[in-house]
Amino acid sequence: MIDNDVFKALADPTRRTIFEKLAAGSMNASALREGMDISQPAMSQHLSVLRNANLVREERKGRFVNYEVNPEGLAQIAGWLAKYRAYWPARIDALRALLKEMDQ
Amino acid sequence: MIDNDVFKALADPTRRTIFEKLAAGSMNASALREGMDISQPAMSQHLSVLRNANLVREERKGRFVNYEVNPEGLAQIAGWLAKYRAYWPARIDALRALLKEMDQ
DNA sequence: AAGTCAGATAAGTGTATGCTTATATGTTCT
DNA sequence: AGAACATATAAGCATACACTTATCTGACTT
């Protein structure tokens, strides 16, 4: 099951922070570390997990590696969530509307 | 952070299966175990985790405990997902495919 | 009241996970 | 070519996690 990687990847708060940073704008691994009190290998390992979960993708830029959000992972979560549409509370009707709109 | 519990709870495939079963209809812990090759304590522990993540809630029914989906947990995921709405349109095709797949 | 049943909790154990330090790979600069 | 830099990988370690068996609590039954 592929969902597994996505949820596992997001189960770690540090990885969610990294993802959030990337969502605000792509950047390389060193830039990501700024203000995060995390070692270089740890960051590299986290990025590897996020990449495997299709939450993030990389692009070599010379000696840097630029990381950016990969919508694929988000789509997987949306897909999982959609299965339980029946239980979505009114409060997130906007989300449902958006999915429906895309479905047309 | 509350997201933490939700994603951690869903990071385990067994718990996702349990949740899925409950989404199809509320039932007690014993009924949940049917066809699942899981010990009674393990089930109880999983339900405890799901409950803590607000993905599930319980209702005492005499000597049974009926479990059902708690939309609160789903709302948390939807809320998290909504923050990255900006990235959805980039892969509308994937979302559409997922939705179509689900509708059958 | 005693027995039985549903479920929770306790304690122990093997494995997974996230970190560390050390080293390797690959790219740019002089 | 060699130094400097960005990132990845290796190996080791402490903690978290999912499971097990044993026991406990609370509710129905006779």
Coordinates of C-alpha atoms (C1' of nucleotides) in Angstrom, one line a residue:
Chain A
M1 CA 0.0 0.0 0.0
I2 CA 1.3 3.4 -0.9
D3 CA -0.7 5.4 1.6
N4 CA 1.7 3.8 4.2
D5 CA 4.7 5.8 3.1
V6 CA 2.7 9.1 3.1
F7 CA 1.3 8.8 6.5
K8 CA 4.5 7.4 8.0
A9 CA 6.4 10.3 6.5
L10 CA 4.0 12.9 7.9
A11 CA 4.0 11.2 11.3
D12 CA 7.2 12.9 12.2
P13 CA 6.8 16.6 13.2
T14 CA 10.3 17.5 11.9
R15 CA 9.3 16.3 8.5
R16 CA 6.0 18.2 8.5
T17 CA 8.0 21.3 9.3
I18 CA 10.3 20.6 6.4
F19 CA 7.4 20.1 4.1
E20 CA 5.7 23.2 5.3
K21 CA 8.9 25.2 4.6
L22 CA 9.0 23.8 1.1
A23 CA 5.4 24.6 0.5
A24 CA 6.3 28.2 1.2
G25 CA 8.9 28.0 -1.5
S26 CA 11.4 25.5 -3.0
M27 CA 14.9 25.6 -1.7
N28 CA 18.0 23.4 -1.2
A29 CA 18.8 21.3 1.8
S30 CA 21.1 23.8 3.4
A31 CA 18.6 26.6 3.2
L32 CA 16.1 24.3 4.8
R33 CA 18.3 23.7 7.8
E34 CA 18.4 27.4 8.6
G35 CA 16.7 28.1 11.9
M36 CA 16.0 24.4 12.4
D37 CA 18.7 23.0 14.7
I38 CA 19.1 19.8 12.7
S39 CA 22.3 18.2 11.4
Q40 CA 23.0 17.9 7.8
P41 CA 22.7 14.1 7.7
A42 CA 19.4 14.2 9.6
M43 CA 18.0 16.7 7.1
S44 CA 19.2 14.5 4.2
Q45 CA 17.5 11.4 5.8
H46 CA 14.3 13.3 6.3
L47 CA 14.3 14.5 2.7
S48 CA 14.9 11.0 1.6
V49 CA 11.8 9.8 3.5
L50 CA 9.7 12.6 2.1
R51 CA 10.9 11.9 -1.4
N52 CA 10.0 8.2 -1.1
A53 CA 6.5 9.2 0.0
N54 CA 6.2 11.4 -3.1
L55 CA 5.7 14.4 -0.9
V56 CA 8.8 16.1 -2.2
R57 CA 10.9 15.9 -5.3
E58 CA 14.4 17.1 -6.1
E59 CA 16.2 18.8 -9.0
R60 CA 19.9 18.9 -9.2
K61 CA 21.1 22.5 -9.7
G62 CA 24.9 22.1 -10.1
R63 CA 26.3 21.3 -6.7
F64 CA 23.0 22.1 -4.9
V65 CA 19.9 20.1 -4.9
N66 CA 16.7 22.0 -5.1
Y67 CA 13.7 20.5 -3.3
E68 CA 10.1 21.3 -3.9
V69 CA 6.7 20.0 -3.0
N70 CA 5.5 17.1 -5.0
P71 CA 1.7 17.3 -5.3
E72 CA 1.5 13.5 -5.8
G73 CA 1.8 12.9 -2.1
L74 CA -0.9 15.4 -1.3
A75 CA -3.1 13.8 -3.9
Q76 CA -2.7 10.5 -2.1
I77 CA -3.9 11.9 1.1
A78 CA -6.8 13.6 -0.6
G79 CA -7.6 10.3 -2.2
W80 CA -7.6 8.5 1.2
L81 CA -9.6 11.2 2.8
A82 CA -12.2 11.2 0.0
K83 CA -13.0 7.6 0.7
Y84 CA -14.6 8.8 4.0
R85 CA -16.4 11.7 2.4
A86 CA -19.6 10.5 4.1
Y87 CA -18.1 11.5 7.4
W88 CA -16.7 14.9 6.5
P89 CA -18.2 17.5 8.7
A90 CA -19.9 20.6 7.3
R91 CA -16.9 22.7 8.4
I92 CA -14.8 21.4 5.5
D93 CA -17.5 21.6 2.9
A94 CA -15.2 23.9 1.0
L95 CA -12.8 21.1 0.5
R96 CA -15.5 18.8 -0.8
A97 CA -16.6 21.5 -3.2
L98 CA -13.1 21.9 -4.5
L99 CA -12.8 18.2 -5.2
K100 CA -16.2 18.1 -6.9
E101 CA -15.2 21.1 -9.0
M102 CA -12.1 19.2 -10.1
D103 CA -14.1 16.2 -10.9
Q104 CA -16.2 17.8 -13.6
Chain B
M1 CA 0.6 19.9 17.9
I2 CA -2.5 17.9 17.4
D3 CA -1.8 16.8 13.8
N4 CA 0.9 14.7 15.3
D5 CA -1.5 12.2 16.8
V6 CA -3.6 11.9 13.7
F7 CA -0.7 11.2 11.3
K8 CA 1.0 8.9 13.8
A9 CA -2.3 7.0 14.3
L10 CA -2.7 6.5 10.6
A11 CA 0.9 5.6 10.0
D12 CA 0.1 2.1 11.1
P13 CA -1.6 -0.1 8.4
T14 CA -3.5 -2.2 11.0
R15 CA -5.0 1.0 12.4
R16 CA -6.0 2.2 8.9
T17 CA -7.7 -1.2 8.4
I18 CA -9.6 -0.8 11.7
F19 CA -10.6 2.7 10.8
E20 CA -11.8 1.6 7.4
K21 CA -13.9 -1.1 9.0
L22 CA -15.5 1.4 11.3
A23 CA -16.2 3.7 8.4
A24 CA -18.3 1.0 6.9
G25 CA -20.3 0.7 10.1
S26 CA -19.9 1.1 13.8
M27 CA -19.2 -2.0 15.8
N28 CA -17.6 -3.3 19.0
A29 CA -14.0 -4.4 19.5
S30 CA -14.8 -8.1 19.2
A31 CA -16.6 -7.6 15.9
L32 CA -13.7 -5.6 14.6
R33 CA -11.3 -8.5 15.3
E34 CA -13.2 -10.8 13.0
G35 CA -11.1 -11.8 10.1
M36 CA -8.2 -9.8 11.3
D37 CA -5.8 -12.1 13.0
I38 CA -5.1 -9.7 15.9
S39 CA -5.1 -10.4 19.6
Q40 CA -7.7 -8.8 21.9
P41 CA -5.1 -6.6 23.7
A42 CA -3.6 -5.4 20.4
M43 CA -7.0 -4.4 19.2
S44 CA -7.7 -2.5 22.4
Q45 CA -4.4 -0.7 22.2
H46 CA -5.0 0.3 18.6
L47 CA -8.4 1.6 19.4
S48 CA -6.9 3.6 22.2
V49 CA -4.5 5.3 19.8
L50 CA -7.3 6.0 17.3
R51 CA -9.4 7.4 20.1
N52 CA -6.6 9.7 21.2
A53 CA -6.2 11.0 17.7
N54 CA -10.0 11.7 17.6
L55 CA -10.3 9.4 14.7
V56 CA -12.7 7.2 16.6
R57 CA -15.0 7.5 19.6
E58 CA -16.6 5.0 21.9
E59 CA -20.0 4.5 23.4
R60 CA -20.6 2.0 26.2
K61 CA -23.4 -0.4 25.4
G62 CA -23.7 -2.5 28.5
R63 CA -20.9 -4.9 28.5
F64 CA -19.9 -4.0 25.0
V65 CA -18.2 -0.9 23.8
N66 CA -19.4 0.4 20.4
Y67 CA -16.8 2.2 18.3
E68 CA -17.6 4.6 15.5
V69 CA -15.8 7.1 13.3
N70 CA -15.1 10.5 14.8
P71 CA -15.2 13.1 12.1
E72 CA -13.0 15.4 14.2
G73 CA -9.8 13.4 13.2
L74 CA -10.8 13.6 9.5
A75 CA -11.4 17.3 9.8
Q76 CA -7.8 17.7 11.2
I77 CA -6.4 16.0 8.1
A78 CA -8.6 18.0 5.8
G79 CA -7.4 21.1 7.6
W80 CA -3.8 20.2 7.2
L81 CA -4.4 19.4 3.6
A82 CA -6.2 22.6 2.9
K83 CA -3.1 24.6 3.8
Y84 CA -1.5 23.2 0.7
R85 CA -4.4 23.8 -1.6
A86 CA -2.1 25.9 -3.7
Y87 CA -0.4 22.8 -4.9
W88 CA -3.4 20.8 -5.9
P89 CA -4.1 22.4 -9.3
A90 CA -0.6 21.4 -10.4
R91 CA -1.8 17.8 -10.5
I92 CA -5.5 18.0 -11.2
D93 CA -5.2 14.9 -13.4
A94 CA -4.1 12.8 -10.5
L95 CA -6.9 14.0 -8.3
R96 CA -9.4 13.4 -11.0
A97 CA -8.1 9.9 -11.5
L98 CA -8.4 9.2 -7.8
L99 CA -11.9 10.5 -7.6
K100 CA -13.0 8.5 -10.6
E101 CA -11.4 5.4 -9.2
M102 CA -13.3 6.0 -5.9
D103 CA -16.6 6.6 -7.5
Q104 CA -16.9 3.0 -8.9
Chain C
dA1 C1' -23.3 -14.7 44.8
dA2 C1' -20.6 -17.0 41.4
dG3 C1' -19.4 -17.6 36.7
dT4 C1' -18.8 -15.7 32.3
dC5 C1' -17.9 -12.5 29.0
dA6 C1' -16.1 -7.7 26.8
dG7 C1' -12.7 -4.9 27.2
dA8 C1' -8.6 -2.4 29.5
dT9 C1' -4.2 -2.3 31.5
dA10 C1' 0.5 -4.0 33.0
dA11 C1' 4.9 -5.7 32.0
dG12 C1' 8.2 -7.6 28.9
dT13 C1' 10.4 -8.1 24.2
dG14 C1' 12.0 -7.6 19.3
dT15 C1' 12.2 -4.4 15.7
dA16 C1' 11.7 0.2 13.6
dT17 C1' 13.0 4.9 13.8
dG18 C1' 15.5 9.2 14.3
dC19 C1' 19.6 10.7 15.7
dT20 C1' 24.8 10.9 15.9
dT21 C1' 29.8 10.8 14.0
dA22 C1' 32.6 9.5 10.2
dT23 C1' 33.2 9.0 5.5
dA24 C1' 31.9 8.9 0.5
dT25 C1' 30.2 11.1 -3.8
dG26 C1' 29.8 14.7 -6.9
dT27 C1' 30.3 19.6 -8.4
dT28 C1' 32.5 24.2 -8.6
dC29 C1' 36.5 27.2 -8.1
dT30 C1' 41.4 28.5 -8.3
Chain D
dA1 C1' 44.9 18.8 -10.3
dG2 C1' 43.6 19.9 -5.8
dA3 C1' 40.8 22.5 -2.3
dA4 C1' 36.3 23.6 -0.8
dC5 C1' 31.6 22.9 -0.7
dA6 C1' 26.6 20.5 -1.0
dT7 C1' 24.7 16.4 -0.2
dA8 C1' 24.4 11.3 0.5
dT9 C1' 25.5 7.1 2.8
dA10 C1' 27.3 4.0 6.5
dA11 C1' 27.4 2.4 11.1
dG12 C1' 26.1 2.7 15.8
dC13 C1' 23.0 3.9 19.5
dA14 C1' 18.9 5.3 22.4
dT15 C1' 14.1 5.6 22.3
dA16 C1' 9.5 4.6 20.4
dC17 C1' 6.3 1.3 18.8
dA18 C1' 3.6 -2.9 18.1
dC19 C1' 3.2 -7.1 19.7
dT20 C1' 2.9 -10.9 23.4
dT21 C1' 1.1 -13.2 27.9
dA22 C1' -1.0 -12.3 32.3
dT23 C1' -4.1 -10.0 35.0
dC24 C1' -7.7 -6.6 36.2
dT25 C1' -12.3 -4.2 35.9
dG26 C1' -16.9 -3.9 35.0
dA27 C1' -21.3 -5.8 33.3
dC28 C1' -24.6 -9.4 32.3
dT29 C1' -26.6 -14.2 33.5
dT30 C1' -28.2 -18.0 36.2

